[in-house]
XYZ file of C-alpha atoms in Angstrom:
698
model
C 131.946 138.048 92.975
C 133.211 137.116 89.531
C 130.990 134.829 87.483
C 133.332 132.213 85.994
C 132.425 132.444 82.321
C 135.485 130.532 81.205
C 134.589 127.565 83.356
C 130.997 127.496 82.146
C 132.179 127.473 78.565
C 134.325 124.487 79.439
C 131.835 122.527 81.518
C 128.465 123.527 80.061
C 129.057 124.802 76.558
C 130.292 121.406 75.464
C 126.819 120.026 76.158
C 125.530 121.783 73.066
C 128.581 121.883 70.814
C 131.164 119.573 69.326
C 134.350 119.494 71.394
C 137.556 117.790 70.292
C 141.014 117.400 71.715
C 143.291 117.272 68.644
C 140.947 114.731 67.019
C 141.395 112.370 69.943
C 138.097 112.444 71.791
C 135.089 114.016 70.094
C 131.864 114.869 71.906
C 128.912 116.050 69.856
C 125.361 117.069 70.619
C 122.941 114.260 69.800
C 119.763 116.252 70.441
C 118.486 117.117 66.961
C 116.327 115.149 64.564
C 114.433 112.898 66.952
C 110.947 111.476 66.449
C 108.623 110.754 69.335
C 105.573 108.583 69.931
C 103.664 108.306 73.211
C 102.161 104.837 73.317
C 98.907 103.538 74.675
C 100.305 101.235 77.307
C 98.033 98.204 76.922
C 98.388 98.202 73.138
C 102.032 99.116 73.310
C 103.075 96.124 75.353
C 101.240 93.667 73.131
C 102.395 95.134 69.852
C 106.011 95.505 70.926
C 106.291 91.936 72.131
C 104.657 90.514 68.997
C 106.670 92.769 66.705
C 103.768 92.973 64.258
C 101.343 95.863 64.199
C 103.550 98.904 64.704
C 107.057 97.555 65.028
C 109.058 95.678 62.448
C 112.491 94.090 62.436
C 112.840 93.754 66.215
C 112.499 97.384 67.153
C 112.442 99.312 63.842
C 109.337 101.477 64.249
C 108.977 102.270 60.538
C 105.239 101.700 60.146
C 104.143 104.305 62.621
C 102.634 107.354 60.951
C 101.945 109.305 64.129
C 105.487 110.358 64.980
C 106.072 113.843 66.300
C 109.318 115.614 65.367
C 111.075 116.877 68.482
C 114.390 118.220 69.747
C 115.881 117.128 73.042
C 115.542 117.730 75.927
C 111.912 116.593 75.882
C 109.304 115.278 78.304
C 105.851 113.930 77.549
C 104.488 115.163 80.903
C 105.171 118.896 80.780
C 101.450 119.672 81.030
C 99.511 116.769 82.541
C 101.720 116.245 85.608
C 101.224 119.894 86.510
C 97.407 119.736 86.476
C 96.239 116.847 88.634
C 96.759 113.186 89.451
C 95.287 112.060 86.092
C 98.608 112.168 84.257
C 100.086 109.798 81.696
C 102.414 107.323 83.331
C 104.073 104.814 81.067
C 106.095 104.208 77.926
C 107.036 106.387 74.989
C 109.317 105.766 72.026
C 112.085 108.032 70.750
C 113.847 107.342 67.475
C 116.643 108.989 65.528
C 118.611 108.172 62.407
C 122.279 109.041 62.309
C 125.119 108.488 59.869
C 128.455 107.783 61.588
C 131.532 108.751 59.626
C 133.329 105.915 57.857
C 136.570 107.346 59.262
C 135.403 106.435 62.780
C 135.277 102.734 61.985
C 138.514 102.086 63.840
C 137.457 104.185 66.815
C 135.001 103.647 69.679
C 131.510 105.188 69.791
C 129.367 105.833 72.859
C 125.999 107.379 73.641
C 125.820 109.354 76.873
C 122.420 110.233 78.351
C 122.239 112.904 81.056
C 118.800 111.795 82.235
C 115.833 109.715 81.063
C 112.699 109.386 83.173
C 112.721 106.870 84.589
C 113.675 103.613 82.825
C 115.433 103.679 79.465
C 115.895 100.831 77.006
C 118.289 101.412 74.104
C 118.091 99.697 70.691
C 120.548 100.202 67.826
C 119.393 99.011 64.407
C 116.806 96.887 66.163
C 119.348 95.233 68.466
C 118.799 95.537 72.201
C 121.812 97.255 73.809
C 120.796 97.701 77.418
C 118.597 99.224 80.087
C 119.118 101.913 82.710
C 116.936 102.213 85.812
C 116.645 105.601 87.472
C 115.399 108.915 86.149
C 118.064 111.284 87.454
C 121.557 109.892 86.905
C 123.616 109.820 83.736
C 124.429 106.621 81.873
C 126.562 105.551 78.909
C 126.335 102.693 76.432
C 129.003 101.746 73.935
C 127.531 101.169 70.464
C 130.755 100.650 68.485
C 129.922 97.054 67.620
C 126.262 97.622 66.777
C 126.394 100.483 64.280
C 127.399 100.436 60.622
C 129.872 103.197 59.875
C 129.286 105.160 56.688
C 125.588 104.166 56.640
C 122.314 105.299 58.193
C 121.653 103.775 61.607
C 118.507 103.728 63.717
C 118.681 104.654 67.405
C 115.573 103.854 69.451
C 114.972 104.643 73.107
C 111.947 103.461 75.065
C 111.348 105.694 78.087
C 109.021 104.656 80.896
C 108.144 106.807 83.914
C 105.718 104.379 85.527
C 106.448 104.135 89.254
C 107.948 100.819 90.310
C 108.743 99.238 93.653
C 112.303 98.443 92.597
C 113.306 101.924 91.399
C 113.663 104.995 93.605
C 111.666 107.110 94.067
C 108.960 104.464 94.181
C 106.039 106.870 93.673
C 105.042 110.322 92.393
C 103.652 111.553 95.700
C 106.132 114.238 96.784
C 107.207 115.248 93.284
C 106.588 113.968 89.763
C 109.069 111.817 87.871
C 108.605 113.272 84.396
C 108.920 110.840 81.501
C 111.129 111.145 78.458
C 114.670 112.017 77.400
C 114.447 115.225 79.370
C 118.166 116.051 79.491
C 120.692 116.260 76.632
C 122.319 113.309 74.889
C 125.916 113.205 73.635
C 127.667 111.161 70.953
C 131.226 110.427 72.077
C 133.957 108.942 69.911
C 137.427 107.990 71.132
C 140.465 106.135 69.918
C 140.805 102.493 70.896
C 143.066 103.537 73.744
C 141.226 105.887 76.042
C 140.093 106.936 79.493
C 137.226 104.687 80.587
C 133.869 106.089 79.435
C 131.503 103.402 80.717
C 132.287 103.580 84.436
C 128.773 104.696 85.455
C 129.266 107.726 83.160
C 132.113 108.957 85.365
C 134.707 111.209 83.673
C 137.542 108.665 83.739
C 139.645 110.543 86.290
C 138.971 111.190 89.982
C 140.607 114.144 91.723
C 141.237 114.091 95.470
C 142.851 116.775 97.597
C 145.062 116.355 100.644
C 146.898 118.695 103.005
C 145.197 121.771 101.575
C 146.261 125.206 102.750
C 147.168 128.529 101.197
C 150.801 127.359 101.238
C 150.454 124.016 99.441
C 148.131 121.240 98.370
C 148.522 117.632 97.254
C 146.352 116.945 94.196
C 145.854 113.211 93.823
C 144.594 111.912 90.479
C 143.295 108.426 89.849
C 142.977 107.663 86.139
C 141.204 104.658 84.641
C 142.632 103.636 81.266
C 141.766 100.888 78.812
C 142.620 99.784 75.300
C 140.862 97.698 72.676
C 144.114 97.114 70.827
C 145.420 93.547 70.934
C 148.758 94.387 72.548
C 149.959 96.290 75.597
C 150.037 99.993 74.781
C 153.031 101.965 76.027
C 151.801 105.524 76.438
C 152.510 108.698 78.327
C 149.981 110.055 80.797
C 150.265 113.804 81.309
C 148.485 115.836 83.972
C 148.253 119.565 83.305
C 146.789 122.187 85.654
C 145.837 125.584 84.260
C 144.706 128.685 86.110
C 141.460 130.523 85.420
C 143.151 132.452 82.600
C 144.236 129.263 80.836
C 147.899 129.554 81.833
C 149.655 126.289 82.657
C 150.864 126.234 86.260
C 151.743 122.547 86.731
C 152.567 119.698 84.329
C 153.681 116.176 85.097
C 154.165 113.180 82.809
C 154.299 109.477 83.563
C 155.022 106.396 81.414
C 152.165 103.898 81.554
C 151.567 100.443 80.112
C 147.903 99.833 79.326
C 146.821 96.216 79.249
C 144.333 95.025 76.594
C 142.694 93.080 79.413
C 140.570 94.843 81.993
C 141.230 98.382 83.222
C 144.595 99.936 84.059
C 144.574 102.139 87.164
C 147.080 104.944 87.629
C 147.441 107.011 90.814
C 149.662 110.086 90.833
C 150.068 113.173 93.011
C 150.856 116.750 92.022
C 152.212 118.980 94.768
C 151.071 122.554 94.275
C 152.707 125.508 95.996
C 150.720 128.585 97.068
C 147.447 127.471 95.438
C 144.670 129.993 94.884
C 141.910 128.431 96.968
C 138.282 127.930 95.946
C 136.517 129.844 98.711
C 132.806 129.512 98.008
C 130.928 132.675 97.139
C 133.788 134.681 98.646
C 136.084 133.650 95.793
C 135.039 130.690 93.611
C 138.439 130.370 91.952
C 138.718 127.473 89.544
C 141.690 125.800 87.968
C 141.225 123.108 85.340
C 142.969 119.758 85.232
C 143.468 118.014 81.894
C 144.618 114.417 81.701
C 146.024 113.274 78.340
C 147.169 109.981 76.861
C 149.804 110.278 74.128
C 151.817 107.759 72.148
C 154.584 108.565 69.666
C 153.709 112.231 69.872
C 150.036 111.629 69.036
C 147.267 112.499 71.458
C 145.013 109.488 71.913
C 142.549 110.845 74.493
C 142.064 113.764 76.846
C 139.692 114.566 79.691
C 139.272 118.023 81.216
C 137.809 118.537 84.702
C 137.288 121.433 87.120
C 139.710 121.840 89.987
C 138.691 123.936 92.945
C 141.223 123.546 95.743
C 139.584 123.781 99.154
C 139.262 122.262 102.588
C 135.878 121.903 104.312
C 135.297 121.055 107.948
C 132.078 120.832 109.950
C 132.467 121.314 113.700
C 129.541 120.526 115.975
C 128.029 123.542 117.706
C 130.438 125.890 115.923
C 129.757 125.897 112.195
C 131.093 125.052 108.756
C 134.649 126.123 108.025
C 135.908 126.606 104.473
C 139.683 126.883 104.201
C 139.886 127.449 107.936
C 137.426 130.359 107.995
C 133.842 130.130 109.186
C 131.521 130.056 106.218
C 127.962 131.487 106.366
C 125.573 128.651 105.512
C 122.605 130.540 104.044
C 120.793 127.631 102.462
C 118.004 126.998 99.968
C 116.600 123.912 98.251
C 115.679 123.464 94.609
C 113.454 121.158 92.577
C 114.262 121.083 88.885
C 110.820 121.422 87.258
C 109.198 124.564 85.891
C 105.694 125.529 84.818
C 105.049 124.620 81.190
C 108.368 122.812 80.784
C 108.338 119.998 83.314
C 111.935 118.917 83.851
C 113.044 119.420 80.218
C 115.005 122.592 80.894
C 117.642 124.483 78.958
C 120.960 125.654 80.325
C 119.585 129.207 80.333
C 116.730 128.082 82.617
C 119.087 126.297 84.997
C 121.271 129.392 85.062
C 118.264 131.651 85.711
C 117.397 129.565 88.771
C 120.929 129.855 90.097
C 121.030 133.609 89.491
C 117.771 134.060 91.403
C 119.211 132.033 94.269
C 122.366 134.131 94.132
C 120.283 137.326 94.199
C 118.642 136.107 97.400
C 122.106 135.938 98.937
C 122.290 132.170 99.429
C 125.701 130.617 99.983
C 124.744 126.943 99.916
C 122.171 124.873 98.052
C 120.531 121.516 98.575
C 119.638 119.938 95.236
C 116.678 117.877 96.337
C 115.642 115.110 96.217
C 117.694 113.561 93.437
C 120.724 113.975 91.231
C 120.217 117.078 89.114
C 121.612 118.212 85.784
C 125.421 118.281 85.473
C 124.937 121.887 84.432
C 123.697 122.674 87.937
C 126.841 121.324 89.599
C 129.004 123.219 87.089
C 127.117 126.419 87.879
C 127.505 125.803 91.617
C 131.261 125.411 91.108
C 131.432 128.674 89.218
C 129.171 130.743 91.465
C 130.533 129.320 94.698
C 127.554 127.568 96.316
C 128.492 124.801 98.723
C 126.290 121.996 97.408
C 124.415 119.071 98.927
C 123.861 116.269 96.381
C 121.579 113.307 97.081
C 119.764 110.273 95.698
C 115.938 109.903 95.574
C 115.586 107.382 98.398
C 112.695 109.442 99.664
C 109.224 109.451 101.221
C 108.229 105.777 101.029
C 109.868 102.354 101.056
C 108.810 99.197 99.247
C 111.554 96.787 100.441
C 112.390 96.093 96.789
C 114.538 99.172 96.113
C 117.832 98.151 97.728
C 119.774 97.331 94.567
C 118.623 100.427 92.712
C 119.353 102.704 95.656
C 122.908 101.361 95.811
C 123.296 101.780 92.052
C 122.144 105.393 92.197
C 124.468 106.112 95.137
C 127.435 104.856 93.137
C 126.364 106.882 90.109
C 125.871 110.075 92.117
C 129.321 109.941 93.691
C 131.279 108.793 90.654
C 129.646 111.171 88.195
C 130.021 114.250 90.379
C 133.231 113.409 92.210
C 135.299 116.260 90.772
C 132.911 119.141 91.478
C 134.542 121.257 94.206
C 131.212 122.765 95.217
C 129.849 119.458 96.547
C 130.583 119.072 100.243
C 128.108 116.376 101.305
C 126.329 113.298 99.908
C 122.713 112.589 100.938
C 121.693 108.938 101.389
C 117.997 109.237 102.298
C 115.147 111.628 103.058
C 112.142 110.882 105.287
C 112.110 107.087 105.145
C 111.395 105.237 108.356
C 111.427 101.988 110.295
C 110.132 100.702 113.616
C 113.455 99.280 114.796
C 117.128 99.819 114.049
C 117.327 96.332 112.518
C 114.899 96.909 109.658
C 115.463 97.767 106.022
C 115.829 101.549 106.202
C 118.627 101.773 108.779
C 120.405 98.741 107.331
C 120.216 100.075 103.774
C 121.223 103.536 104.985
C 124.379 102.098 106.528
C 125.159 100.363 103.252
C 124.569 103.539 101.256
C 126.766 105.462 103.648
C 129.476 102.838 103.252
C 129.294 103.147 99.460
C 129.662 106.927 99.606
C 132.499 106.865 102.151
C 134.349 104.067 100.349
C 134.201 105.851 97.017
C 134.814 109.279 98.553
C 136.177 109.252 102.123
C 136.932 112.987 102.000
C 133.349 114.281 101.919
C 130.616 114.181 104.539
C 127.436 112.119 104.344
C 123.964 113.031 105.617
C 120.605 111.328 106.173
C 117.365 113.205 106.800
C 114.382 112.565 109.051
C 111.067 114.379 109.058
C 110.801 114.067 112.833
C 112.412 116.632 115.094
C 114.183 113.829 116.942
C 117.947 113.441 116.623
C 118.432 109.820 117.678
C 115.537 107.957 116.068
C 116.288 104.393 115.032
C 116.760 105.299 111.349
C 119.260 108.054 112.157
C 122.959 108.433 112.895
C 124.346 106.112 110.210
C 125.903 109.124 108.470
C 128.340 111.866 109.468
C 125.612 114.494 109.746
C 121.964 114.369 110.810
C 119.463 116.373 108.795
C 116.150 117.416 110.352
C 113.160 118.354 108.196
C 110.626 120.034 110.430
C 107.947 122.584 109.669
C 107.281 124.199 113.027
C 103.901 125.879 112.878
C 102.838 124.100 109.699
C 102.754 120.323 110.141
C 102.377 120.727 113.882
C 103.225 123.035 116.752
C 103.778 126.771 116.485
C 106.130 128.950 114.461
C 107.996 130.011 117.582
C 108.733 126.399 118.617
C 111.886 126.247 116.492
C 114.023 128.282 118.890
C 113.296 126.257 122.044
C 113.719 123.021 120.055
C 117.185 124.100 118.896
C 118.164 125.037 122.439
C 117.116 121.605 123.711
C 119.092 119.897 120.919
C 122.124 121.960 121.892
C 121.745 120.837 125.490
C 121.134 117.157 124.746
C 123.393 116.644 121.689
C 126.145 119.274 121.869
C 128.681 117.175 119.933
C 126.373 116.137 117.094
C 126.542 117.680 113.634
C 122.988 118.889 112.958
C 121.480 120.534 109.872
C 117.955 121.931 109.641
C 117.462 120.494 106.179
C 113.907 121.757 105.528
C 111.642 124.365 107.119
C 108.985 126.794 105.915
C 105.290 127.035 105.029
C 103.047 127.253 101.984
C 102.058 130.685 100.724
C 99.716 131.536 97.870
C 100.945 134.828 96.407
C 97.449 135.564 95.087
C 95.760 135.371 98.494
C 96.107 138.441 100.704
C 94.852 138.615 104.263
C 94.952 141.231 106.989
C 95.436 138.944 109.995
C 98.217 136.362 110.296
C 96.537 133.066 111.099
C 97.692 129.479 110.750
C 95.536 127.486 108.287
C 93.275 125.049 110.097
C 94.015 122.241 107.648
C 97.359 122.185 105.815
C 96.565 118.915 104.003
C 93.228 119.706 102.355
C 92.889 123.433 103.008
C 92.125 125.589 99.979
C 93.446 128.944 101.210
C 97.059 129.471 102.263
C 97.546 133.254 102.499
C 101.054 134.458 101.770
C 101.358 136.409 105.023
C 101.580 133.260 107.166
C 104.504 132.016 105.080
C 106.142 135.427 105.505
C 105.708 135.354 109.278
C 107.098 131.815 109.427
C 110.315 132.792 107.693
C 110.717 136.039 109.645
C 110.573 134.313 112.998
C 112.353 131.100 112.084
C 115.372 132.642 110.376
C 115.801 134.885 113.427
C 115.818 131.745 115.589
C 118.181 129.832 113.292
C 120.858 132.527 113.286
C 120.868 132.582 117.095
C 121.394 128.815 117.543
C 124.873 127.527 116.621
C 123.845 123.877 116.981
C 122.213 124.340 113.548
C 125.349 124.166 111.385
C 123.380 124.900 108.218
C 119.750 125.440 107.286
C 117.891 124.990 104.015
C 114.577 126.747 103.492
C 111.972 124.804 101.558
C 111.825 125.796 98.705
C 113.376 128.274 96.294
C 110.610 127.703 93.755
C 107.098 126.320 93.740
C 106.943 122.900 92.091
C 104.429 120.375 90.838
C 102.895 117.698 93.080
C 100.230 115.858 91.033
C 98.613 114.197 94.048
C 98.030 117.459 95.934
C 95.133 119.903 95.915
C 96.089 122.419 98.577
C 96.149 126.130 99.184
C 94.077 127.186 96.208
C 96.290 125.807 93.410
C 95.888 122.233 92.251
C 98.928 119.953 91.853
C 101.271 122.483 93.453
C 103.542 122.761 96.451
C 103.308 126.447 97.375
C 106.264 126.585 99.765
C 108.452 128.181 97.115
C 109.616 131.765 97.620
C 109.319 132.305 93.858
C 106.350 131.257 91.741
C 106.416 128.163 89.557
C 106.942 130.265 86.407
C 109.841 132.192 88.049
C 108.105 135.519 87.366
C 107.035 136.673 90.855
C 108.928 136.838 94.133
C 107.109 136.508 97.423
C 107.733 138.635 100.499
C 109.871 135.877 102.000
C 112.336 136.165 99.123
C 113.027 139.760 100.074
C 113.265 138.849 103.753
C 116.201 136.573 102.995
C 117.695 139.032 100.550
C 117.763 141.645 103.331
C 119.428 139.158 105.696
C 121.836 137.432 103.317
C 122.692 139.737 100.419
C 124.937 142.655 101.498
C 123.737 144.840 98.617
C 121.758 147.725 100.197
C 118.008 147.239 99.882
C 114.648 148.189 101.383
C 111.337 146.389 100.893
C 107.815 146.888 102.249
C 106.256 143.589 103.259
C 102.601 142.509 103.073
C 102.038 144.551 99.922
C 99.498 142.026 98.687
C 97.601 142.117 102.009
C 96.275 145.430 100.774
C 92.624 145.320 101.850
C 92.467 146.510 105.454
C 89.615 146.782 107.928
C 91.480 148.098 110.993
C 92.224 151.804 111.145
C 95.368 151.202 113.208
C 97.727 148.697 111.606
C 101.254 147.351 111.921
C 103.580 147.851 108.965
C 106.817 145.918 108.588
C 109.663 146.226 106.141
C 112.902 144.377 105.378
C 116.142 146.309 105.020
C 119.849 145.930 105.689
C 120.251 149.702 106.123
C 121.222 151.111 109.510
C 118.171 153.384 109.714
C 114.836 153.527 107.884
C 111.815 155.825 107.809
C 108.170 155.112 107.073
C 105.902 157.738 105.526
C 102.140 157.084 105.412
C 99.966 159.643 103.628
C 102.668 162.231 104.184
C 103.085 161.503 107.904
C 106.490 160.297 109.006
C 106.992 157.370 111.409
C 110.237 156.108 112.890
C 110.637 152.365 112.397
C 112.092 150.198 115.152
C 113.905 146.897 114.818
C 111.872 143.715 115.183
C 113.178 140.147 115.466
C 116.636 141.153 114.214
C 118.524 144.046 112.637
C 116.982 143.458 109.191
C 113.397 143.483 110.412
C 111.772 146.901 110.850
C 108.344 147.481 112.383
C 106.009 150.422 112.930
C 103.036 149.730 115.206
C 99.722 151.593 115.278
C 100.013 153.326 111.926
C 96.827 155.321 111.366
C 95.127 154.665 108.036
C 92.463 156.779 106.365
C 89.397 155.578 104.507
C 90.175 154.553 100.940
C 93.691 154.430 99.509
C 96.743 154.928 101.680
C 100.133 155.646 100.148
C 102.925 153.984 102.124
C 106.577 154.757 101.475
C 109.759 153.391 103.050
C 112.993 155.339 102.832
C 116.612 154.883 103.913
C 120.080 156.136 103.078
C 122.922 154.091 101.617
C 125.831 156.475 101.476
C 124.736 159.326 99.240
C 121.950 157.266 97.697
C 118.364 157.280 98.971
C 116.600 153.928 98.648
C 112.801 153.848 98.601
C 109.925 151.429 98.234
C 106.187 152.106 97.942
C 102.889 150.268 98.257
C 99.195 151.066 98.623
C 96.751 149.743 101.203
C 93.006 150.339 101.066
C 90.995 150.800 104.257
C 87.417 149.605 103.861
């Protein structure tokens, strides 16, 4: 598979560099030269409101002598939220001085924030500009009328990650909402006639696709235009499609009159012949679509967006079909935080996560439980992961979050509308009610309506933590997601298969996704016997081998049951949970297949790699369960080779297949006292693949 470098340069590189379209629109990094101050909350509120002790001139924090110089992205919780529940939760102040060019005085200036946890208030030269509620979506403020061009200006942002009943998620229980300006910020300047910038940080154009096949496709473009000139502007709107080599393949131009009042909407369709389809990981081919506004031969504004032409269909009890061909839905989930960094990650760190997921062989990804960095959706486009995007209406309800949930649903859809990798919008996760008339099902219907009204071409999904399809909170969306940890939060590992068979019998025409499954596993705890922990809530020892056994058996069951259209293991990476103390590591969810620092891969990672990634491989499992007390032991290995051998202390054993063709087992291997050298071997063409480990019999 080709990694689309050109597309990443277009979609991601601009986040760190100045990009201009013939001096029309300019987008510059606004991440350098910030100062930071984490406030004591009780003092902070009093002093800010009085405007006396620390703050002068209605928001000019010039008297403070305890500023810390920082570069964005930045979070003030990178350490404390990863230790225990005694973390800082509250306000912090960010301030920056910038000097806008005098030449931009007759242009428009905007600040675009990719993410601030969780409430942001913006001040320019001491003047209050506005507030954004929600720690995961982008937002834009125009500051044209509040800055002084050709002079130094003060930009101040107050960030607050204190949990609130009116902002989702309403608590820090399942995952931490890190505070701060933890994603990049951009300074955007445009001419007075431009594509709309302030439409919930949407790109200004929305691309829809109709009648898609390898023979033709209708590319529908809705553009939102506005002008701050005093008269109607007669302009030309051009739509240009280029292939992945930058060659123009389609161009159309339209005369447009832009009113100085309100927003001018333009809808046009480009008919493409013999399009090269975006086909997921099989062929993630990307065009680009550039919309331009010109007048009298001068370019006034331009917006460039990805264009992946594809058709996606989900058919109950059959599967997911991409461009008419069944698509393998090998799914993982991902939280965005990382040990020592919190959620303030670089593009290189986002890319590393996606490359690890690609190595595993995944074909689809659930970005849970909130809108993630725009870099992640750009990477998914380029790599070819079918992507599930969702809002953080998760875990608990307060009955005060309705407005914010609707706001975040609008933002999620509008901001990510043009990413071809996204196939489904998530409206909620594990929120419940006693009847179908209460807040959760009613709000879920409203959220679904928002998503389908804005984007009728994609699917919607809601998720329950019960293994029941038709609970009262369910079935408001196109697809039903089921989070269920068979053998962990109840029942036995092997219960998944019979459950799926019953669902197939009772709900054969329902679109069902197993949206979470798995078990915790501490990579530093080895154990000879596979035993379920007695207490998964307060237990202090979660040996890795039980997690391994869970994934071995449950993936084998998933691939045999077509009623499960897609499945998403929980989770690609360990992540912080400040309220937890489980499994031997404080403040950590240990269900990840890769450690929190991304440095070590658990056995389960290699299990999925053997099943999903066609690259030949062989791996000995239970290598960390190395202290043995039984002379006769079972050894298992993961391999996608047609035949494997096991050699123990020079003695050869023939492995047999276990739960499926990638699972190899040798029973009753005889160990000797002390160290035992174990080697697995198999042929891939002319190449011999091997793996080794050592067990010690005591």
